[in-house]
Short mmCIF file of C-alpha atoms in Angstrom, two decimals:
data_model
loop_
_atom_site.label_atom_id
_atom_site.label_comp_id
_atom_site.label_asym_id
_atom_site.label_seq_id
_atom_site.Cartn_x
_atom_site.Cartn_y
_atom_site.Cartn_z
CA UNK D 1 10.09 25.74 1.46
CA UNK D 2 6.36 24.62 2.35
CA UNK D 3 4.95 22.30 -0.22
CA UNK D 4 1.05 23.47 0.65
CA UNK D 5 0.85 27.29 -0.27
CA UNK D 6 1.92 29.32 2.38
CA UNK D 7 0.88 26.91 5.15
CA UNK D 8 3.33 26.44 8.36
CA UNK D 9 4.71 22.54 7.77
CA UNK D 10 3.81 20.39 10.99
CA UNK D 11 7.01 20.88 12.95
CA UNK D 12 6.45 16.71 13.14
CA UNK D 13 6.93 16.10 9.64
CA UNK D 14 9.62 18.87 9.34
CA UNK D 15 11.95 16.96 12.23
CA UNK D 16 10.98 13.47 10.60
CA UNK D 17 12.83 14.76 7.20
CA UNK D 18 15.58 16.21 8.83
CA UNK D 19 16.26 13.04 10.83
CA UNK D 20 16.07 11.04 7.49
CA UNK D 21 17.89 13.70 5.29
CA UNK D 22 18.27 12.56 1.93
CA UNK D 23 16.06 9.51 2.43
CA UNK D 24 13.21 11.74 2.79
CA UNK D 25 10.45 11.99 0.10
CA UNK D 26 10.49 15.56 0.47
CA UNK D 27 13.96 15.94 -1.70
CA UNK D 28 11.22 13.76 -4.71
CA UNK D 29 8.28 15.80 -4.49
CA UNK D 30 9.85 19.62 -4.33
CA UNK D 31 9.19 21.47 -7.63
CA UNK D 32 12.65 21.72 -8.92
CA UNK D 33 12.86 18.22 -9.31
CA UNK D 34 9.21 17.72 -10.41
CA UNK D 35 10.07 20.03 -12.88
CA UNK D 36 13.44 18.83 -14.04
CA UNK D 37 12.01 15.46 -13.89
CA UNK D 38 8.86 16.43 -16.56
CA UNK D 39 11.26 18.11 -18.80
CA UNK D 40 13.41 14.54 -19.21
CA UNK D 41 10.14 12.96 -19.99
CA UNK D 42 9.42 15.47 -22.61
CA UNK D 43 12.59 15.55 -24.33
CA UNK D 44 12.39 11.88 -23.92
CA UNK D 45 9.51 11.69 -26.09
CA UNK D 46 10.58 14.21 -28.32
CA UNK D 47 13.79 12.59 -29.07
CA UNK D 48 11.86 9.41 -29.82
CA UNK D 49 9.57 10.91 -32.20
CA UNK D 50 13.01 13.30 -33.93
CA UNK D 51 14.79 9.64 -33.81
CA UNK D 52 12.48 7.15 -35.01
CA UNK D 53 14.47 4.88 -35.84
CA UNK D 54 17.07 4.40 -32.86
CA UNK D 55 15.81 6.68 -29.84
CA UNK D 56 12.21 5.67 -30.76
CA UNK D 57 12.65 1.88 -31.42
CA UNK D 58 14.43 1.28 -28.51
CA UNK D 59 11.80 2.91 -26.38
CA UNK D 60 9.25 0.76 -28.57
CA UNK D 61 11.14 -1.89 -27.65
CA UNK D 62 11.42 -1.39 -24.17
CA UNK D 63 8.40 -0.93 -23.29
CA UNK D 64 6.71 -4.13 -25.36
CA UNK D 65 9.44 -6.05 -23.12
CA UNK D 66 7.79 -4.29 -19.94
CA UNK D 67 4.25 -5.48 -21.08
CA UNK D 68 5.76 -8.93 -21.56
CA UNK D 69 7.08 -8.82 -18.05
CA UNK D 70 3.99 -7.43 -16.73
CA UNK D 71 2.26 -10.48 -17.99
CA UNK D 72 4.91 -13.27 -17.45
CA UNK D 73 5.08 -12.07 -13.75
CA UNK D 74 1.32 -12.12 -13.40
CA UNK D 75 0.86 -15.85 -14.94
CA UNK D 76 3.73 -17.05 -12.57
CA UNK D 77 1.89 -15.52 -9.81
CA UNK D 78 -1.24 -17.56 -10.69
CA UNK D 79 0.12 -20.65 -12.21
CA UNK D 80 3.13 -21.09 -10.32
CA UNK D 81 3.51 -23.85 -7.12
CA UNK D 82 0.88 -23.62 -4.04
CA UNK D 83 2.82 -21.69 -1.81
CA UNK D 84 3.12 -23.09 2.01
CA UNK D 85 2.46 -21.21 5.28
CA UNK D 86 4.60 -20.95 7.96
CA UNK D 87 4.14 -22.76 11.33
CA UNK D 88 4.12 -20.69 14.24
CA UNK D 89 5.06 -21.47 17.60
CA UNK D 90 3.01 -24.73 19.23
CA UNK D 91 2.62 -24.61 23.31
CA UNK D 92 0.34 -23.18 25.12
CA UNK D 93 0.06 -19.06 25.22
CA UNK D 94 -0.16 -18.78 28.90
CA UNK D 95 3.52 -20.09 29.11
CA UNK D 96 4.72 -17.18 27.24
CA UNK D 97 5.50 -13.56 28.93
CA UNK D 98 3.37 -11.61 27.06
CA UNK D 99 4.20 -7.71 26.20
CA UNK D 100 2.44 -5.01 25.81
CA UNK D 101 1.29 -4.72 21.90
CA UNK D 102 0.39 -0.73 20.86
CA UNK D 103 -2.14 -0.24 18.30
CA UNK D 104 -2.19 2.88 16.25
CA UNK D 105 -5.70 3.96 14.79
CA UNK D 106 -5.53 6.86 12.38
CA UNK D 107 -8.77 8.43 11.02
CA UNK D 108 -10.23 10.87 9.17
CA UNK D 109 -13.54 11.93 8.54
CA UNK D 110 -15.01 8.54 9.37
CA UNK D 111 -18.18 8.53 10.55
CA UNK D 112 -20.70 4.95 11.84
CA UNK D 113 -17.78 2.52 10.61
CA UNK D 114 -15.50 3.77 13.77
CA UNK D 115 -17.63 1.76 16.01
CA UNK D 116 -16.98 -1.48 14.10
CA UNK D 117 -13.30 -1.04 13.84
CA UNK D 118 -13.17 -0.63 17.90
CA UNK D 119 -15.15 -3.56 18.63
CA UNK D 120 -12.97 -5.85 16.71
CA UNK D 121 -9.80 -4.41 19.01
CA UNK D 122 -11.78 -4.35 22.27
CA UNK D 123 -12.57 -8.57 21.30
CA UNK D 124 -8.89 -9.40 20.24
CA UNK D 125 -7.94 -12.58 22.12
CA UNK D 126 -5.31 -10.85 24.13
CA UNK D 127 -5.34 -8.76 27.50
CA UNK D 128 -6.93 -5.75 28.19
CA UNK D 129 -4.24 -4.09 30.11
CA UNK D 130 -1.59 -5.33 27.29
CA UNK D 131 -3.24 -3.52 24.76
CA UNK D 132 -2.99 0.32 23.81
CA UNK D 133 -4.60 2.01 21.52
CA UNK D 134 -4.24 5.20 20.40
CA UNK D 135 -6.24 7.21 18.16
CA UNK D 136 -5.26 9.66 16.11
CA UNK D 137 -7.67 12.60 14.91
CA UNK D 138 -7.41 16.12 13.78
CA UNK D 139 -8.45 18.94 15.91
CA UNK D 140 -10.41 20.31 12.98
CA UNK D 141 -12.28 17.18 12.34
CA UNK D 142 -15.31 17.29 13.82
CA UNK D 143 -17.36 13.94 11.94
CA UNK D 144 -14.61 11.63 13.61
CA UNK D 145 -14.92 13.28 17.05
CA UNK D 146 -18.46 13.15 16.90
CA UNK D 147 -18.67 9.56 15.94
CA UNK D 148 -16.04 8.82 18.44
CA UNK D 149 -17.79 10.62 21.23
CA UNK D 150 -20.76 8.43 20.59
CA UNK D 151 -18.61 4.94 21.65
CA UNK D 152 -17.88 3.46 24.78
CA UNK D 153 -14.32 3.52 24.51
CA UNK D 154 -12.15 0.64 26.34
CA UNK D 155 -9.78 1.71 29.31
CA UNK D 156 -6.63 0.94 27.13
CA UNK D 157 -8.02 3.70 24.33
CA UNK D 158 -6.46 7.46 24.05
CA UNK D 159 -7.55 9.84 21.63
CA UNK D 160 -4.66 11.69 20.15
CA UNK D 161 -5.57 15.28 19.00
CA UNK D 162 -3.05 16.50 15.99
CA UNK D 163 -3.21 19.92 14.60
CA UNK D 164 -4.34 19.80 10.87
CA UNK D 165 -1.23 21.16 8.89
CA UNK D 166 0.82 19.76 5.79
CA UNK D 167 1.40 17.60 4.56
CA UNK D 168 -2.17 15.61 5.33
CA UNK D 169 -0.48 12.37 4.84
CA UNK D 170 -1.33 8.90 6.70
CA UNK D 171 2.64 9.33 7.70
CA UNK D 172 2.45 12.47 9.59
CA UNK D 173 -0.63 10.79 11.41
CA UNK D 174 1.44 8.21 12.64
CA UNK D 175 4.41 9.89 13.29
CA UNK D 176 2.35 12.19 15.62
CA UNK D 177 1.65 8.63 17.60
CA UNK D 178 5.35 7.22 17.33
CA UNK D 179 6.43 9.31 20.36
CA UNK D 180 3.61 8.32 22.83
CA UNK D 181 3.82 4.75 22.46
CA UNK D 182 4.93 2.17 25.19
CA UNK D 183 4.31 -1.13 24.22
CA UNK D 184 7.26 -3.37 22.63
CA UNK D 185 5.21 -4.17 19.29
CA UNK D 186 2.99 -2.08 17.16
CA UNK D 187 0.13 -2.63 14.89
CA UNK D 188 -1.85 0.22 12.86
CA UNK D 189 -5.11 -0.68 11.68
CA UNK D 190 -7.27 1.68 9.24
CA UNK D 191 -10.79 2.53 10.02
CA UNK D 192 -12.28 -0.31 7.54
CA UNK D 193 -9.98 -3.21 8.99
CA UNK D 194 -11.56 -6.01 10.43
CA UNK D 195 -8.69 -8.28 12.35
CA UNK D 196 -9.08 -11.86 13.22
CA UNK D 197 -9.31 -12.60 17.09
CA UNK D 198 -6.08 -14.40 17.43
CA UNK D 199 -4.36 -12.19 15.48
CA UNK D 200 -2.07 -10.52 17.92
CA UNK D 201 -1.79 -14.00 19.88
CA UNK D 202 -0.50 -15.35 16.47
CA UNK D 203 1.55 -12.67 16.28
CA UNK D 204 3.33 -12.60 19.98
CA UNK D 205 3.95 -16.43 19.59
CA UNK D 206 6.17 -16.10 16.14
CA UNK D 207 8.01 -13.18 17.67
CA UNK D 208 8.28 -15.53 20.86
CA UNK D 209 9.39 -18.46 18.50
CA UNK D 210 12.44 -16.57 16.74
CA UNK D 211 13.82 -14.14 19.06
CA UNK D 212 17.30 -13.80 17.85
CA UNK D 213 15.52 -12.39 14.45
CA UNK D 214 14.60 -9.23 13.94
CA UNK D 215 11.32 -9.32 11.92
CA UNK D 216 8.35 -7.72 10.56
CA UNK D 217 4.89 -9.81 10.39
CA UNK D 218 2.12 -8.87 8.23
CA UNK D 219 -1.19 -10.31 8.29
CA UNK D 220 -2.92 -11.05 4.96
CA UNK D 221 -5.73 -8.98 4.08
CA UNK D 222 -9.38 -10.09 2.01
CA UNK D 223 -11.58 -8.46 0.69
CA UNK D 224 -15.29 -8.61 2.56
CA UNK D 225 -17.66 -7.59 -0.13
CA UNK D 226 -16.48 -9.00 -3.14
CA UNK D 227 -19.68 -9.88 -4.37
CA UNK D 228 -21.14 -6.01 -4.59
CA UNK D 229 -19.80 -5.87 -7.83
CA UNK D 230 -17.52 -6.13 -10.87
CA UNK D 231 -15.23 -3.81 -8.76
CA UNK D 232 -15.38 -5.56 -5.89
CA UNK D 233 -15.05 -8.93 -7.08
CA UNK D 234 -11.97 -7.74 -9.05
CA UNK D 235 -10.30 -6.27 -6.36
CA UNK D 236 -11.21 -8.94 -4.03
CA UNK D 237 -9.02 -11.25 -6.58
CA UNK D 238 -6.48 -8.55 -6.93
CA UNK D 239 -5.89 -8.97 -3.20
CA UNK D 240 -5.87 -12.88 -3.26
CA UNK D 241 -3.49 -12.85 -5.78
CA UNK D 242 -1.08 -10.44 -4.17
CA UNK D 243 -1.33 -12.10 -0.74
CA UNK D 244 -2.08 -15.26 -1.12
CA UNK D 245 0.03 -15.58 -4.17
CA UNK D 246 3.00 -13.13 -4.02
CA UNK D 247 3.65 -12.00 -0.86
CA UNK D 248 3.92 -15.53 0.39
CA UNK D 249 5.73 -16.87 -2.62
CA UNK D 250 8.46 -13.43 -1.30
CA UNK D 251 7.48 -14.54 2.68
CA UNK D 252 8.76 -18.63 1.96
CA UNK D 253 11.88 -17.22 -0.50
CA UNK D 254 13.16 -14.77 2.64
CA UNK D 255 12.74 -11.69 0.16
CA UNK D 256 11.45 -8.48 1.75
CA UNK D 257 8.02 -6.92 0.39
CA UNK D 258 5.95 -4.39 0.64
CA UNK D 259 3.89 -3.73 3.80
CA UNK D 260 -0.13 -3.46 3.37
CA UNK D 261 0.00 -0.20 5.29
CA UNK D 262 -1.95 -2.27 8.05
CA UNK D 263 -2.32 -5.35 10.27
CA UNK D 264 1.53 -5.20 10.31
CA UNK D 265 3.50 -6.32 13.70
CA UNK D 266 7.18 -4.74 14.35
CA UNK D 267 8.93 -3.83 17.14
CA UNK D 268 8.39 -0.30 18.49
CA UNK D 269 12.38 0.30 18.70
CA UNK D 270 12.97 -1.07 15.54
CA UNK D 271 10.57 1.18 13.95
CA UNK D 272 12.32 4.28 15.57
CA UNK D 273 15.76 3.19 14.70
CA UNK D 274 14.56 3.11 11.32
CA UNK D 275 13.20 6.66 11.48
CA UNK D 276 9.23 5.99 11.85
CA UNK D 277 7.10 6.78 8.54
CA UNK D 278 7.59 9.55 5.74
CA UNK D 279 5.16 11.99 6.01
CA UNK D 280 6.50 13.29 2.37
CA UNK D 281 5.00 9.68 0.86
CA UNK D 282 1.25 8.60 0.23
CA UNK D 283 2.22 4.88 0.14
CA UNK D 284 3.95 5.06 3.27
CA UNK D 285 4.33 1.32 3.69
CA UNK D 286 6.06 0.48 0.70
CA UNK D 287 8.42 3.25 1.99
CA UNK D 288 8.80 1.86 5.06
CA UNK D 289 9.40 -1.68 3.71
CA UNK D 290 12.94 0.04 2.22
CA UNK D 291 14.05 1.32 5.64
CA UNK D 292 13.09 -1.24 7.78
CA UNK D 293 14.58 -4.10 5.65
CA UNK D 294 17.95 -1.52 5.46
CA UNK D 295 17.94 -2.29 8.92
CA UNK D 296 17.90 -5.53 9.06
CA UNK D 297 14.48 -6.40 9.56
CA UNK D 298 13.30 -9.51 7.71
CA UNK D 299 9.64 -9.83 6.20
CA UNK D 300 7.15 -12.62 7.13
CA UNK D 301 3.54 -13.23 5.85
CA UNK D 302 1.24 -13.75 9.59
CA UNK D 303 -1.16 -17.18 8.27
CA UNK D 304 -4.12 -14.04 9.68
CA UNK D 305 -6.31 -12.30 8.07
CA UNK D 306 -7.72 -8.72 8.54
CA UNK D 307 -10.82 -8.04 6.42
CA UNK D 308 -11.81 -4.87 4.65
CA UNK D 309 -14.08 -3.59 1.97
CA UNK D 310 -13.20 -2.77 -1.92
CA UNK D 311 -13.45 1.06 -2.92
CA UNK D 312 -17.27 1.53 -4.05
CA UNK D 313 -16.77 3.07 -7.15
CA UNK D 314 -15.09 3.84 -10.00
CA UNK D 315 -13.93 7.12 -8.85
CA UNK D 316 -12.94 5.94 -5.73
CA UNK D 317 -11.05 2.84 -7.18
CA UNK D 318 -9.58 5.23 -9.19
CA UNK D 319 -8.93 7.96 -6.40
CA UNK D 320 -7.21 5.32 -4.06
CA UNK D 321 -4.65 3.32 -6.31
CA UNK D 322 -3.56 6.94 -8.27
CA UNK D 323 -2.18 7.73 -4.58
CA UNK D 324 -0.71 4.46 -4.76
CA UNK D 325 0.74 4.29 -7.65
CA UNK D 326 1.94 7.92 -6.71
CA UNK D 327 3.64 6.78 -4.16
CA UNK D 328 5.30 4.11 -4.99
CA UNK D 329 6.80 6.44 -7.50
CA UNK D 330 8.44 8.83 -5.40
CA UNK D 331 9.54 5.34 -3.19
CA UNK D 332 11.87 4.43 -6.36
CA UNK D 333 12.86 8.05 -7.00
CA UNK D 334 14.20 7.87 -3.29
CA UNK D 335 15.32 4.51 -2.85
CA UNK D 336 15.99 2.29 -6.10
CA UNK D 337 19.61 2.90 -6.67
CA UNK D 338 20.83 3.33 -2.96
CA UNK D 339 19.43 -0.53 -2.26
CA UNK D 340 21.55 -1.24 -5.19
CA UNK D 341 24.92 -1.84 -3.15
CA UNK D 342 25.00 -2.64 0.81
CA UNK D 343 21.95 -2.26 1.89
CA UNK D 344 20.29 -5.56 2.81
CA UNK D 345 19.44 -6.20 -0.77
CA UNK D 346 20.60 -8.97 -2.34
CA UNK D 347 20.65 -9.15 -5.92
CA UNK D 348 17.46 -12.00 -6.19
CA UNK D 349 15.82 -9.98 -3.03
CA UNK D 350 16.11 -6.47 -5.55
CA UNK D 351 14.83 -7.54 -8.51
CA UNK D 352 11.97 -9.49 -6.69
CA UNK D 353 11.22 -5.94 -4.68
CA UNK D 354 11.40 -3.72 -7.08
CA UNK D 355 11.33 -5.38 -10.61
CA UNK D 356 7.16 -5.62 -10.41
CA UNK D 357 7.24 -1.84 -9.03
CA UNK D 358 9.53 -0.31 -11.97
CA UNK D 359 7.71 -1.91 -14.62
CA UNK D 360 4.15 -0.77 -13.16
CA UNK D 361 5.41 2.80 -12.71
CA UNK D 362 7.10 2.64 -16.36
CA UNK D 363 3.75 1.38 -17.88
CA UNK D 364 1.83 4.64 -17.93
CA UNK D 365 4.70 6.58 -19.83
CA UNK D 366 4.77 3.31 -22.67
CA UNK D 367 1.13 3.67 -22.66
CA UNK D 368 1.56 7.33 -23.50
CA UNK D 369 4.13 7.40 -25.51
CA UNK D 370 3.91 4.85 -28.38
CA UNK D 371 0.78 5.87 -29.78
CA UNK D 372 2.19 8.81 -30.19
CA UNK D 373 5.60 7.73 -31.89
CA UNK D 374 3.85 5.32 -33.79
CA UNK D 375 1.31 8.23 -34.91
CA UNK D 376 3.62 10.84 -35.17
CA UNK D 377 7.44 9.98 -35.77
CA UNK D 378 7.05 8.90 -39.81
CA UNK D 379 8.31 5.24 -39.04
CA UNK D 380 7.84 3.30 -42.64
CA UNK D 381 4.87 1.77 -43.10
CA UNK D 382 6.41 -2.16 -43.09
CA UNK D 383 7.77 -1.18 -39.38
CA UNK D 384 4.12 0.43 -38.26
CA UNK D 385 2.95 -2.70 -39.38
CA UNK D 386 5.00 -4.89 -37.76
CA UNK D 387 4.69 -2.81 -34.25
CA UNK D 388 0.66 -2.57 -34.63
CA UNK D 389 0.95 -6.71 -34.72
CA UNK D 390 2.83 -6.94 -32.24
CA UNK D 391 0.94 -4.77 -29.83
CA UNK D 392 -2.66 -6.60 -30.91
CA UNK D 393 -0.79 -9.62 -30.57
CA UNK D 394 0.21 -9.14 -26.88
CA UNK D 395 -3.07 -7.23 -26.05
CA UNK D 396 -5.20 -10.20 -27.49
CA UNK D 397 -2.86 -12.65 -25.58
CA UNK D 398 -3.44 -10.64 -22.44
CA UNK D 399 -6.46 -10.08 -22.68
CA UNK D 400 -6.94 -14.65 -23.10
CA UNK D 401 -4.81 -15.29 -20.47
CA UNK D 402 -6.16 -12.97 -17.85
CA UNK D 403 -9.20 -14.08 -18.34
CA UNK D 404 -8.06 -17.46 -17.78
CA UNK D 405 -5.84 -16.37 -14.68
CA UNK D 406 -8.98 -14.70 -13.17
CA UNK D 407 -11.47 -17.52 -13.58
CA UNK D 408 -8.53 -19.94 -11.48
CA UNK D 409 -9.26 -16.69 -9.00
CA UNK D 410 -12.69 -16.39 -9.05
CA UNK D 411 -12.77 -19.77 -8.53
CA UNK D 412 -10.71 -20.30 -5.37
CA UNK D 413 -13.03 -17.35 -3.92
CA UNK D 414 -15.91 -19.28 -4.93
CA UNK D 415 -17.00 -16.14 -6.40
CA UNK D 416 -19.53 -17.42 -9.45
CA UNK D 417 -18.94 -15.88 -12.80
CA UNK D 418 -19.07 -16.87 -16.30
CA UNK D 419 -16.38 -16.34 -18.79
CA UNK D 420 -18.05 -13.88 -20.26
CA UNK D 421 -18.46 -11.92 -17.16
CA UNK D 422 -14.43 -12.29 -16.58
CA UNK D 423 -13.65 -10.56 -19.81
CA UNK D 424 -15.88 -8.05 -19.13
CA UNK D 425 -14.54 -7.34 -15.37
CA UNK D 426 -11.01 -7.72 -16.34
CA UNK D 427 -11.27 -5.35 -19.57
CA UNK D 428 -13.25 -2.85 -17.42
CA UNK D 429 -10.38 -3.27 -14.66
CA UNK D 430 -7.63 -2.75 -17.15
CA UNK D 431 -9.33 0.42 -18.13
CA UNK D 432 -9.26 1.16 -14.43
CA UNK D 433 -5.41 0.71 -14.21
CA UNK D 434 -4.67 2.60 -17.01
CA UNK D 435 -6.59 5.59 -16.17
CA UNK D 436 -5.25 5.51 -12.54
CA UNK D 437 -2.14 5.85 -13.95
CA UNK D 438 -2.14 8.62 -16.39
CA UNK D 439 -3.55 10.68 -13.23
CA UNK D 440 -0.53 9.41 -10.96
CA UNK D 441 1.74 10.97 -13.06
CA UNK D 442 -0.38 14.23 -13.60
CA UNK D 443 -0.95 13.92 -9.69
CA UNK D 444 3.31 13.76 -8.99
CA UNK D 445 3.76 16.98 -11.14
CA UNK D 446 0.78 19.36 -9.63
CA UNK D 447 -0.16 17.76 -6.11
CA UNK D 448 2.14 14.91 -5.35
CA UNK D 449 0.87 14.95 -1.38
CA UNK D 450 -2.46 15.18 -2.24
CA UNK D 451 -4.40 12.67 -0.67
CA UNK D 452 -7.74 10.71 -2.24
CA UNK D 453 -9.72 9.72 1.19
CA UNK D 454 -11.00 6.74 0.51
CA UNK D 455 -14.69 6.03 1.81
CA UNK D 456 -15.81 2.53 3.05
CA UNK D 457 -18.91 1.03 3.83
CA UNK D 458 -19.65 -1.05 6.95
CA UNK D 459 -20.46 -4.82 5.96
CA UNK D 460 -20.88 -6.41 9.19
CA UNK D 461 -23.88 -6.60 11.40
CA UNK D 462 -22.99 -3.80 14.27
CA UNK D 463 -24.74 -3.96 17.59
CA UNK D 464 -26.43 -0.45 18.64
CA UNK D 465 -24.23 2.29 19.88
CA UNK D 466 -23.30 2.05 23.52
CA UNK D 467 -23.40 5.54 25.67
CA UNK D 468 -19.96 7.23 25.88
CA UNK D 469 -18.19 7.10 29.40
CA UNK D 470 -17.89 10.14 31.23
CA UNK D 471 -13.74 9.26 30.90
CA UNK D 472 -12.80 11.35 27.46
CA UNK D 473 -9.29 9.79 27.00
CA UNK D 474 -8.36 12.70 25.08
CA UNK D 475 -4.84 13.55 25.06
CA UNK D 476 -3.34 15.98 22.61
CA UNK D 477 0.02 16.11 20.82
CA UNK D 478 2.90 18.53 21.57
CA UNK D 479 5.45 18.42 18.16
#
């Protein structure tokens, strides 16, 4: 049954979920389960409140343990040893056979920022005719083919036309491109990226380095604009912290993590073994991460960056990590328990993937629920007393020590703030988080493939718009 209304299914995402069958996000998002899935949360709740004092208290309990973790993980994160980066392969690049590298663009209504994001690609340090790009637009969206007519596109580009039909997912995007590609490695970049020069070269020379492993680079990504803003600036350290910090502390350990959805480097076989992207998920690169590492594929931070800009505003902060967060969801309802047992997880390499994700998803439902148990359920007075302390007592500490993790942060981006000023951005950004997450769950039960475009602004000096050739590269896509 179509998920969008009475709307024919694009026959590309319908033959990507039969090829992955129950590994599919489509089984996670149908209504049935939505539905079954709400109703356990309700009587959940409503057993905690009817049991106060064994159903409830042990949820209590639970979920002060999963703010605990929350916070213990983050202060390791920030406090714990400088991690080291890899070395890549020395010698000189001319000595090595290089192969064609595919690049996968997908946009949607994106106007003047198109013409940045092709310049960077057209100026990698890597040949011309060992680059293709393809990029993938809707028939239907006019802005992007407007802006796109306006550019001098290389010889290596190709627009790829795609009907516009459910789901309107990233995924399907991609898995649109999957077919038509010819190079041995692949890349996607998103409108707003920014790559280093060398980052393919840097790329091509690890693969080079280790070829009896099969692996899966991604470059780091920073934030450009983290000084338009509390937002920014918090995000900006939110990135540096999760790259610079985590993934590499996973990357040096040999644990798999989650891909950033761009500035990635796999092999194009590898990817198709695995069964491409799920068009049924809007975090498609966590859900990836699963599949790929099921097959064998081991995870390594790239010492490159890619740059790109914060959301601009609240709403769009908001917008763009509830579709996170709503995907990453529906990535444990699929995959938690089947990586459990044979499946390239080890025990250490599980709990380090997933741990952090289950107690991030879990934190909206504590969030909701014990205010209303401790409101609600008649718990004696000595115990409502004991809980409220408990709860100011790990707000207050986590409210110190985050200011004290983000100043270290702030710091190391030379990004010049009082302490005052941290409070404030953190306590604003914690707001953030929590309201992103109420709507992710609302967002799973009545429009789990809904997707929040997120808008970007331009924050590099462009040179002026260069007449389009009368080649049109356009081809368009058969499913």
């Amino acid at each position: 049954m179509p998920l969008h209304s009475n709307k024919i299914e694009d026959k590309i995402a319908v033959m990507s979920r039969q090829n992955l069958q129950w590994l599919s996000s489509y089984h996670k998002v149908k209504l049935p389960y939505r539905m079954l899935l709400l109703s356990l949360l309700v009587a959940l709740v409503v057993t905690g409140i009817i049991y106060p004092l064994s159903i409830g208290l042990m949820i209590f309990i639970l979920g002060f343990f999963n703010y605990l973790l929350l916070l213990a993980f983050r202060i390791s994160n920030v406090l714990g040893n400088t991690p080291v980066m890899p070395t890549l392969a020395s010698g000189p690049f001319a000595t090595l056979d290089l192969p064609l590298v595919s690049i996968v663009l997908p946009l949607k209504n994106e106007g003047e920022i198109i013409k940045g994001t092709i310049e960077k690609i057209e100026t990698m340090d890597y040949p011309d005719h060992l680059k293709e790009l393809i990029i993938v637009v809707e028939q239907t969206d006019l802005l992007t083919r407007r802006s796109i007519k306006g550019l001098n596109l290389p010889e290596f580009a190709q627009i790829l036309l795609i009907p516009e039909e459910p789901p309107y997912t990233k995924a399907r995007a991609l898995m649109h491109a999957l077919p038509k590609l010819t190079g041995r490695y692949l890349t996607v970049y998103d409108a707003e990226s920014r790559p280093e020069p060398d980052q393919f070269r840097k790329a091509i020379s690890f693969f080079a380095a280790h070829p009896e492993r099969n692996l899966c680079l991604q470059s780091k990504i920073k934030i450009s604009n983290q000084e338009d803003g509390w937002i920014a600036r918090s995000f900006a350290a939110e990135y540096y912290e999760w790259y610079e910090l985590h993934l590499q502390n996973l990357s040096d350990g040999g644990y798999p993590f989650g891909l950033g959805g761009n500035s990635f480097f796999v092999e194009v076989e590898v990817l198709r073994e695995a069964g491409g992207w799920d068009p049924y998920n809007v975090t498609e690169d966590a859900e990836l991460s699963v599949r790929l590492r099921q097959k064998g594929v081991d995870f390594i931070l790239l010492p490159s960056y890619t740059t790109e800009t914060s959301p601009d505003s609240r709403k769009a902060w908001i917008n763009q990590r509830t579709r996170w967060n709503k995907g990453l969801m529906v990535t444990q309802f699929v995959h938690l328990f089947k990586t459990l047992k044979g499946s390239g997880f080890s025990v250490s390499a599980w709990v380090n993937f997933w741990i952090p994700m289950v107690c991030n998803s879990l934190l909206p439902f504590f969030n909701l629920f014990i205010p209303i148990y401790m409101l609600f359920s008649g718990v004696p007075w000595v115990l409502f007393l004991a809980m409220s302390i408990l709860l100011w007592g790990i707000l207050i500490i986590n409210l110190i020590s985050s200011t004290y993790l983000s100043q270290k942060v702030y710091k190391r981006l030379q990004i010049k703030v009082g302490a005052g000023q941290v409070f404030w951005d953190i306590s604003r950004y914690m707001i953030l988080h929590l309201v992103a997450g109420f709507k992710a769950y609302a967002e799973y039960f009545y429009a789990p493939l809904f997707w929040h475009k997120t808008h970007h602004e331009e924050t590099e000096v462009e040179t002026p718009i260069i007449p389009i050739r009368k080649k049109d590269h356009i081809i368009n896509s058969k499913a």
